[in-house]
Tab-separated table of C-alpha atoms in Angstrom:
chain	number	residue	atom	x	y	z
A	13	UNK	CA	-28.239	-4.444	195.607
A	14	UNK	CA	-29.570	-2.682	192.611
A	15	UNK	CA	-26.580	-0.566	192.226
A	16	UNK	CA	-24.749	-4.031	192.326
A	17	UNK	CA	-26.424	-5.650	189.591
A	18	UNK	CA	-26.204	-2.624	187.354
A	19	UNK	CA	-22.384	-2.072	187.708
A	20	UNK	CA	-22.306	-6.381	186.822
A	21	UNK	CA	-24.671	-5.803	183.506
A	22	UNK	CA	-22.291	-2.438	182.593
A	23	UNK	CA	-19.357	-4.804	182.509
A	24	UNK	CA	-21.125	-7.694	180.849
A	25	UNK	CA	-21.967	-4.881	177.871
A	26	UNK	CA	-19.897	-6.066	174.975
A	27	UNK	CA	-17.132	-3.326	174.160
A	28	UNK	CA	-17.677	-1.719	170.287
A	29	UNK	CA	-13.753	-0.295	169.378
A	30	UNK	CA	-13.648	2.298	167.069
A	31	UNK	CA	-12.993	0.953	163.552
A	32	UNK	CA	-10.911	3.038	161.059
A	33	UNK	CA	-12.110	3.932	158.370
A	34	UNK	CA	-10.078	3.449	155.177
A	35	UNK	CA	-8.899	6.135	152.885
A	36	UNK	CA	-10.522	7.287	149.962
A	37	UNK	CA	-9.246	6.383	146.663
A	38	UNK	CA	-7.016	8.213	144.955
A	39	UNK	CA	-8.332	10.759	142.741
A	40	UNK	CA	-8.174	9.447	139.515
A	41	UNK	CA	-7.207	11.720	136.194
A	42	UNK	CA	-10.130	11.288	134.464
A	43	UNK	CA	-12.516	11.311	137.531
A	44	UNK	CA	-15.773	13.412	137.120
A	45	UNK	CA	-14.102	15.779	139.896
A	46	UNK	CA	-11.194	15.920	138.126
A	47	UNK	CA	-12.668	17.016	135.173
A	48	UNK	CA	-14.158	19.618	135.897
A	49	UNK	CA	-11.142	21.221	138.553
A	50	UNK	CA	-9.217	20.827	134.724
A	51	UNK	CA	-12.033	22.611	132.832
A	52	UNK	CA	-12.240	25.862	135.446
A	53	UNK	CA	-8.070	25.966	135.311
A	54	UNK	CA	-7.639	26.117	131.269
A	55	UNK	CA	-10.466	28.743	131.375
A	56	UNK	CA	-8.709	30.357	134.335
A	57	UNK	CA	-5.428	30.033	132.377
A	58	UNK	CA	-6.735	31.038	129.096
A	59	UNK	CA	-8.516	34.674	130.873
A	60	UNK	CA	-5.021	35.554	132.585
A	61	UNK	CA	-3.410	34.802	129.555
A	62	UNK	CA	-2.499	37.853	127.253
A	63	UNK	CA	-0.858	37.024	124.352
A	64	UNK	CA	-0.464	34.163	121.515
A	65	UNK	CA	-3.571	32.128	121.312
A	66	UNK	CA	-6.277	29.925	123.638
A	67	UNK	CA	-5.210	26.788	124.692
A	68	UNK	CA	-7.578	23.478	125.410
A	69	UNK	CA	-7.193	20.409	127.399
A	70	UNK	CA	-5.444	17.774	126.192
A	71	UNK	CA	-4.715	15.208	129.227
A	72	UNK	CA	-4.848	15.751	132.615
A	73	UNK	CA	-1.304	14.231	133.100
A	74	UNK	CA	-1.568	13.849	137.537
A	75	UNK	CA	-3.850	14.947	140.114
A	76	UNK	CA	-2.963	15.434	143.871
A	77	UNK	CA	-5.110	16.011	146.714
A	78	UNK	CA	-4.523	17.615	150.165
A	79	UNK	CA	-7.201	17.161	152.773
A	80	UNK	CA	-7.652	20.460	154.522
A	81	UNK	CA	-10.284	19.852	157.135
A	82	UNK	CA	-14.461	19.076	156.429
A	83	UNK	CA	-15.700	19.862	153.193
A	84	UNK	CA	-12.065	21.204	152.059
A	85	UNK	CA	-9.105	20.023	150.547
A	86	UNK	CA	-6.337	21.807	147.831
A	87	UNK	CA	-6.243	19.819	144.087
A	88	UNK	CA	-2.431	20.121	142.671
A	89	UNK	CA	-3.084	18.906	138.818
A	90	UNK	CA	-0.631	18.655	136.334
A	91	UNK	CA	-1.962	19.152	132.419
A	92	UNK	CA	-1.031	19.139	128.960
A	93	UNK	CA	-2.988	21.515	126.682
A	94	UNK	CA	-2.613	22.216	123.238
A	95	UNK	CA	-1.957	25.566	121.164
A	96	UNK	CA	-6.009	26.288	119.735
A	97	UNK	CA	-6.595	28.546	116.117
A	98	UNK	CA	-8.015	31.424	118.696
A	99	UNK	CA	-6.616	34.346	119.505
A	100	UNK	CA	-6.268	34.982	123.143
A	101	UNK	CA	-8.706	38.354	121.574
A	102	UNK	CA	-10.989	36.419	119.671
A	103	UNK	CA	-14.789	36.445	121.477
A	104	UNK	CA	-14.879	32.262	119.781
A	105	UNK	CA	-15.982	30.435	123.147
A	106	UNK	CA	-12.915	27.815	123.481
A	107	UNK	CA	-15.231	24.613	123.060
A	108	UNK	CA	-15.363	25.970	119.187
A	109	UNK	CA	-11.979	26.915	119.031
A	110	UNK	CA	-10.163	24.231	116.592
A	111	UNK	CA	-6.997	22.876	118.122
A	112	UNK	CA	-4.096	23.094	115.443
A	113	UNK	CA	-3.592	19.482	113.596
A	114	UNK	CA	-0.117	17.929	114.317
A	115	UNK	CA	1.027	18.957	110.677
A	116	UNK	CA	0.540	22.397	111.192
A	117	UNK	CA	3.169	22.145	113.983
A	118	UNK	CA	1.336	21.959	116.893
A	119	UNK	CA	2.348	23.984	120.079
A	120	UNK	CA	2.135	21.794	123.318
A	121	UNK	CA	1.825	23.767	126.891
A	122	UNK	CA	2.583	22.687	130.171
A	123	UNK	CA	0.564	23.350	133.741
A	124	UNK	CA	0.738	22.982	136.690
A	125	UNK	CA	-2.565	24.475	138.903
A	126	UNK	CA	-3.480	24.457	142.491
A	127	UNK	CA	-7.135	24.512	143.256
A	128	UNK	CA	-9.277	24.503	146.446
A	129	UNK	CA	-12.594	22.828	146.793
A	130	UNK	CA	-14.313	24.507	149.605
A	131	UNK	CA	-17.904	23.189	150.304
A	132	UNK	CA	-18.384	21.352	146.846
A	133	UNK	CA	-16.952	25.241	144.882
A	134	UNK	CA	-13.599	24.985	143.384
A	135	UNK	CA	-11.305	28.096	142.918
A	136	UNK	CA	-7.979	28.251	141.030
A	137	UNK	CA	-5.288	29.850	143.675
A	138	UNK	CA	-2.448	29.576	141.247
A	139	UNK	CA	-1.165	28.464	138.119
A	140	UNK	CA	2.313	28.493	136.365
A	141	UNK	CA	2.696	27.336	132.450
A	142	UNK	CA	5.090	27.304	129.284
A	143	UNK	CA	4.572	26.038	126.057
A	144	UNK	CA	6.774	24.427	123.319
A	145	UNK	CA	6.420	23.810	119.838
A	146	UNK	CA	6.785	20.580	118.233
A	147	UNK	CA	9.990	19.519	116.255
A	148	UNK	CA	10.944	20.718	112.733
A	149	UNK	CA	11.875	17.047	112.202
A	150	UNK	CA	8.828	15.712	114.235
A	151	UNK	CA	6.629	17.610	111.488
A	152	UNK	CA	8.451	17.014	108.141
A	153	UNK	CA	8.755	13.051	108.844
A	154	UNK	CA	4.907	12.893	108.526
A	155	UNK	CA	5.066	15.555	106.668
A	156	UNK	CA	8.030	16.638	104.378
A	157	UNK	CA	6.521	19.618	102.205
A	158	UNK	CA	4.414	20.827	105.090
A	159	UNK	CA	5.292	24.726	106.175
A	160	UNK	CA	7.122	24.599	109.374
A	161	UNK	CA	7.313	26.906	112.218
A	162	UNK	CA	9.285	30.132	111.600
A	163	UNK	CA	11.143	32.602	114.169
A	164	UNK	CA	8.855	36.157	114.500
A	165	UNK	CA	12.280	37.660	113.858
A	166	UNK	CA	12.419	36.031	110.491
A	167	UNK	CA	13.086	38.658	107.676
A	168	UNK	CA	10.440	37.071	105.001
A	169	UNK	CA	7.813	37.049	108.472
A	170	UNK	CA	8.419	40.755	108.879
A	171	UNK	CA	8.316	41.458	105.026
A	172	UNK	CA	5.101	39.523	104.800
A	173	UNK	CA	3.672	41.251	108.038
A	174	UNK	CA	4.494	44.916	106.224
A	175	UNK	CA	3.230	43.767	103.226
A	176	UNK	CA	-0.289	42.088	104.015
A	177	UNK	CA	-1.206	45.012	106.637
A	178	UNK	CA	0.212	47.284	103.571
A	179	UNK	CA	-2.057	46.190	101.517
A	180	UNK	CA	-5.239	45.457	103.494
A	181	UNK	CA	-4.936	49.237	104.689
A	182	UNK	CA	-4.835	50.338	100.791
A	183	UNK	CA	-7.824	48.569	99.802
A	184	UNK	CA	-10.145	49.065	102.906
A	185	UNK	CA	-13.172	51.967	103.124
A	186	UNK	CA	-13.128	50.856	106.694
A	187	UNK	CA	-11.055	51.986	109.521
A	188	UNK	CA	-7.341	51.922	109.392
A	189	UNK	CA	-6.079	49.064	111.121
A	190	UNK	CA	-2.500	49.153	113.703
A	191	UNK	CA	-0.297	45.465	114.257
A	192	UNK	CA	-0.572	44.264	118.076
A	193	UNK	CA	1.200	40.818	117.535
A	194	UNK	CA	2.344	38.619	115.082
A	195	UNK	CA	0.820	35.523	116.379
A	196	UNK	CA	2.949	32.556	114.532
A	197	UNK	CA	4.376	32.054	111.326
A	198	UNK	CA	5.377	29.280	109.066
A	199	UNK	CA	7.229	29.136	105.277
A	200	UNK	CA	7.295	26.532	103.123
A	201	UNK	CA	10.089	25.543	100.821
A	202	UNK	CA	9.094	23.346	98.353
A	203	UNK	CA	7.190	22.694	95.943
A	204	UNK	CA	6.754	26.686	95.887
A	205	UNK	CA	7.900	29.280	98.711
A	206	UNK	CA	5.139	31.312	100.633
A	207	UNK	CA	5.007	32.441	103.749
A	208	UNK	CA	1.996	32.259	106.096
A	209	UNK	CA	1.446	35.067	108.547
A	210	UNK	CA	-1.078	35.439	111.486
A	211	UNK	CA	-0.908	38.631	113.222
A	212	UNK	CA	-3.176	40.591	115.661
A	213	UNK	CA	-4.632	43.900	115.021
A	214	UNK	CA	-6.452	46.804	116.381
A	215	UNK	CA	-8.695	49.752	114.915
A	216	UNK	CA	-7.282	53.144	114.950
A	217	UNK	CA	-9.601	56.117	115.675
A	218	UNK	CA	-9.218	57.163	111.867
A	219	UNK	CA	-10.452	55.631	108.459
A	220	UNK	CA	-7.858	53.820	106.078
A	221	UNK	CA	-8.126	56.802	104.012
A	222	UNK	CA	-7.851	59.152	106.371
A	223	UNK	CA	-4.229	57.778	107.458
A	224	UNK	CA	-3.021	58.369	103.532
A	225	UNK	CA	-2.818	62.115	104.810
A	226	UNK	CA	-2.128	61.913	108.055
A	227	UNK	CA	-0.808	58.481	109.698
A	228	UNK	CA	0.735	59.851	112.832
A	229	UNK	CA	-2.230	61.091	114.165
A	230	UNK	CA	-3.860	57.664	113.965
A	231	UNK	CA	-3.821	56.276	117.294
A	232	UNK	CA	-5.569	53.470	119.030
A	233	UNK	CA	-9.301	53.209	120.227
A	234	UNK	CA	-9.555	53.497	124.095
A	235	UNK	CA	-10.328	50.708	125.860
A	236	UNK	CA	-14.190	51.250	126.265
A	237	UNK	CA	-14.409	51.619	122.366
A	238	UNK	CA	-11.720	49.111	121.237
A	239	UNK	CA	-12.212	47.324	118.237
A	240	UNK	CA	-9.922	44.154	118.216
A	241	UNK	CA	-9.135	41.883	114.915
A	242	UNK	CA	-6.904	39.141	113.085
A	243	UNK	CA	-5.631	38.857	110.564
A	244	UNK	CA	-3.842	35.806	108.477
A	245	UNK	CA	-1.784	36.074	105.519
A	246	UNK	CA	-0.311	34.228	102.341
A	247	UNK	CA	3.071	35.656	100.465
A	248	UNK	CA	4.180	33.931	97.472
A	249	UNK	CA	7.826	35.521	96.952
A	250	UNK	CA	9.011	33.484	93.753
A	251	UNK	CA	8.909	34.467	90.916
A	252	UNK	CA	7.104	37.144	91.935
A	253	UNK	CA	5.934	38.597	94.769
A	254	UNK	CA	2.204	38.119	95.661
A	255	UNK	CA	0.005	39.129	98.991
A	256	UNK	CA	-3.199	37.244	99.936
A	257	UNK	CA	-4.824	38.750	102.910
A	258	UNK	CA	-7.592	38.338	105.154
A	259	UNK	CA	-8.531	41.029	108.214
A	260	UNK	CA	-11.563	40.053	110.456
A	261	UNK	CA	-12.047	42.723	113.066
A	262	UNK	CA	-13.838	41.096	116.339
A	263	UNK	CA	-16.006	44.655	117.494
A	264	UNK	CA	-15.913	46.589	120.761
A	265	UNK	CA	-15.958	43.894	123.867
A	266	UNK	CA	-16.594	45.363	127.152
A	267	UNK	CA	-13.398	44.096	129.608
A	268	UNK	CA	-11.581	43.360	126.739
A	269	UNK	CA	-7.985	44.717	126.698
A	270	UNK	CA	-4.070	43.850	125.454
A	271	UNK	CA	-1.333	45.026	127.210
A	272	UNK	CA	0.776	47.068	124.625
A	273	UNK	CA	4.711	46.630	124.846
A	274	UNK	CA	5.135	49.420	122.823
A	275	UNK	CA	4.314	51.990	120.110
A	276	UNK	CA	4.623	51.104	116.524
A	277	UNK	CA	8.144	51.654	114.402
A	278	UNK	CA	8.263	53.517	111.040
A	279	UNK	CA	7.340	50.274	109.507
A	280	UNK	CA	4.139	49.478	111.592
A	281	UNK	CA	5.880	46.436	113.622
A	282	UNK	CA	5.744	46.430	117.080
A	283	UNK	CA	9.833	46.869	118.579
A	284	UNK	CA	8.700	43.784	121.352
A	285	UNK	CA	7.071	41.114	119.421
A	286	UNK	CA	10.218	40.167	117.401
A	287	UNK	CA	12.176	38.761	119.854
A	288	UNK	CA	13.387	35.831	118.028
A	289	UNK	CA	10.533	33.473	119.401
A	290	UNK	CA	9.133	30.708	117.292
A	291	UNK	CA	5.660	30.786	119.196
A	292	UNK	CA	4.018	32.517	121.917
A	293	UNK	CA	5.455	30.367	124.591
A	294	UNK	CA	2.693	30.837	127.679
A	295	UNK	CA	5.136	32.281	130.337
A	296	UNK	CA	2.195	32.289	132.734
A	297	UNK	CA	2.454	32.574	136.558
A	298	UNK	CA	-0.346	33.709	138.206
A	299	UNK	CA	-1.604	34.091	141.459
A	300	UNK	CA	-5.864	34.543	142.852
A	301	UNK	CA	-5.134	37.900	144.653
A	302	UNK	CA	-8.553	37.268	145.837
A	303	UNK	CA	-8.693	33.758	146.641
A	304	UNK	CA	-9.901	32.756	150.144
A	305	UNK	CA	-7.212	30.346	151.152
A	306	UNK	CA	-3.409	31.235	150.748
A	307	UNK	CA	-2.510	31.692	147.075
A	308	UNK	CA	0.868	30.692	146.896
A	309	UNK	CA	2.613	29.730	143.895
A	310	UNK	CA	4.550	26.778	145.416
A	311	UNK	CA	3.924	23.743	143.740
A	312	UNK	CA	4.994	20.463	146.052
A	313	UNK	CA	7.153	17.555	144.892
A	314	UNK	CA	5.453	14.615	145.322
A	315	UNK	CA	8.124	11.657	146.330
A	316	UNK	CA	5.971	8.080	145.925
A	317	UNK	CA	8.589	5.874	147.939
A	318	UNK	CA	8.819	2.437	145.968
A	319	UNK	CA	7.951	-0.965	147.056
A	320	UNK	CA	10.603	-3.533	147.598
A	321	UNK	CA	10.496	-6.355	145.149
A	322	UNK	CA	9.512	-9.699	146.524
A	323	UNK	CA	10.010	-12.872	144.705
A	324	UNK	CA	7.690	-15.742	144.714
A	325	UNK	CA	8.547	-19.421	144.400
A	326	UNK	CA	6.689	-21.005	141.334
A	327	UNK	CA	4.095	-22.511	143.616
A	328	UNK	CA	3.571	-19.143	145.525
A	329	UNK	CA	3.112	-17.202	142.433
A	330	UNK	CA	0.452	-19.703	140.768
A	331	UNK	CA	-1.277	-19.796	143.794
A	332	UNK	CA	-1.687	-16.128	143.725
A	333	UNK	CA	-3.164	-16.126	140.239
A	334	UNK	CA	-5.962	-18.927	141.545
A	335	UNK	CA	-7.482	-15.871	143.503
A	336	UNK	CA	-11.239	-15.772	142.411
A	337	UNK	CA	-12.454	-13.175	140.867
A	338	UNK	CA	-15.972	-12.149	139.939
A	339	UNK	CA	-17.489	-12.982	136.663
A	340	UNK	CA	-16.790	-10.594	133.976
A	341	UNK	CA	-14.529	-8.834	136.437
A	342	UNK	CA	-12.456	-5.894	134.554
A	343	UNK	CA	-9.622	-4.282	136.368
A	344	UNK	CA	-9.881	-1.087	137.195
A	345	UNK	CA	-7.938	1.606	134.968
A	346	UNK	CA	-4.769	3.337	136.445
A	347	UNK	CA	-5.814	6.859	137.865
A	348	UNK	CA	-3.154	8.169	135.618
A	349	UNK	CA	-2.447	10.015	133.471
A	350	UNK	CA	-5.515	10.335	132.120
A	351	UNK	CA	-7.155	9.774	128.649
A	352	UNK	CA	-5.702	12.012	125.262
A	353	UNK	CA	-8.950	14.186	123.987
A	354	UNK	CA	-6.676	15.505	120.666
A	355	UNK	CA	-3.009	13.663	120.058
A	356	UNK	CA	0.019	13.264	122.069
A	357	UNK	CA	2.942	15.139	120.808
């Protein structure tokens, strides 16, 4: 009997069915979480990077995530950065690195990084970049007499390369300083013609005067004494020819190195920087060869299937814009892209 009357109160026992739970929002662009995923990959992008100049954020343009079990999931964002007044050598922490105004041409670079968040720590796995410079035309419409972007190839770049590390050299008690990289350069036309230089340097194991005897044997610090520098430059060429120069040499930093594509010519120009480039275009792919989860460079298409269009009769339509809403009630923002920290090119 008492087995009876339990087996009746077990089926009286109202039935609870699982309820789904609904899907988190989508990560939105400007998102705390997102944030910060952008912050680690510029920094990640700017330490693999090793040539041309730091780049900052400029709008995190899409963010993707891929659930890949508890506490872990893969972040695919897409960013814009822009082209900073750093040196990829320079020791200037990249939150005081100026990003170049629109009117000095401004050099745009594009991201795309896959992250993993395991347990609340985020790791980049693997980034790929390039960077473009802004239109000649884009420039001198705000800006007609403004100095424009020149190829590294240019002959006046080279002659005002030669010439500015010429003359630095001749004046200096200090050490004797070699060319890494021209960095960019830009001439302007009118109202006078100069050329402005920016090139990357290193000290040689000898003093300035000590390479007036003897240049050849000059050769570059090793890398646990290198001394890396910059240097920017002014040539007036009409009507006469005129050097303004100004070498900054950064001191020894442990870790620090640059990869060398070659030895210096006669003239003190490295053969593999003039390749005809306007600007240090990024060029970065990189890969985590330490990164715990698969570091892949594969970056998925994501295909957002669209919704068909369905009309509404007049009556339907004002009917749906009686639906209450709360006082004050501001609609949410789109997830993105997200905001523009500098100016959109």
């Amino acid at each position: 009997m008492k087995v009876l009357v339990a087996l009746i109160l077990l089926v009286q026992l109202p039935i609870h069915k699982a309820v789904p739970t609904a899907p988190p929002p989508p990560l939105g662009c400007d998102d705390p979480e997102s944030e910060a995923a952008a912050e680690l990959a510029v920094n990640y992008i700017n330490d693999h990077s090793h040539h041309g100049y730091k780049f900052a954020l400029n709008r995190i343009e899409n963010v993707r995530v891929i659930p890949q079990g508890l506490n872990h999931k893969i972040l695919f964002l897409e960013l814009d950065l822009l082209e900073t007044e750093c040196h990829i050598l320079s020791p200037t922490p990249l939150e005081n690195c100026t990003v170049r105004s629109f009117t000095e041409h401004a050099v745009e670079g594009d991201c795309d990084v896959k992250l993993q968040n395991l347990d609340g720590k985020l790791s980049v796995l693997a980034s790929k970049c390039h960077s473009q410079a802004d239109s000649n035309e884009d420039v001198t419409r705000v800006c007609p007499d403004c100095p424009v972007l020149a190829n590294l190839n240019n002959t006046q770049v080279l002659t005002a390369v030669t010439a500015a590390l010429n003359s630095h050299n001749s004046k200096t008690a200090g050490a004797y300083l070699k060319l890494l990289e021209i960095g960019r350069a830009r001439i302007q036309y009118r109202p006078v013609h100069l050329v402005f230089v920016e090139f990357a340097v290193a000290a040689a194991n000898c003093s300035a005067g000590e390479a007036k005897a003897n240049v050849d044997a000059c050769q570059l610090l090793p890398d646990d004494q290198s001394n890396f520098g910059f240097c920017t430059a002014t040539m007036a060429t009409q009507p006469l020819q005129d050097i303004q120069v100004d070498c900054k040499l950064y001191g020894h930093q442990a870790g620090v190195t640059y990869s060398q594509p070659g030895q210096d010519t006669s003239a003190g120009l490295l053969p593999n920087v003039v390749q005809g480039f306007t600007n240090h275009n990024l060029r970065l792919s990189h890969n985590n060869p330490v990164a715990s989860e698969s570091s892949s460079s594969e970056f998925p298409t994501f295909v957002v299937a669209a919704k068909p269009v369905v009309k509404r009769t007049v009556g339907e339509a004002a009917q749906h814009d009686k639906v209450a809403r709360p006082v004050g009630f501001v609609p949410p923002p789109p997830p993105c892209p997200g905001r523009v920290h500098h100016f959109k090119i």
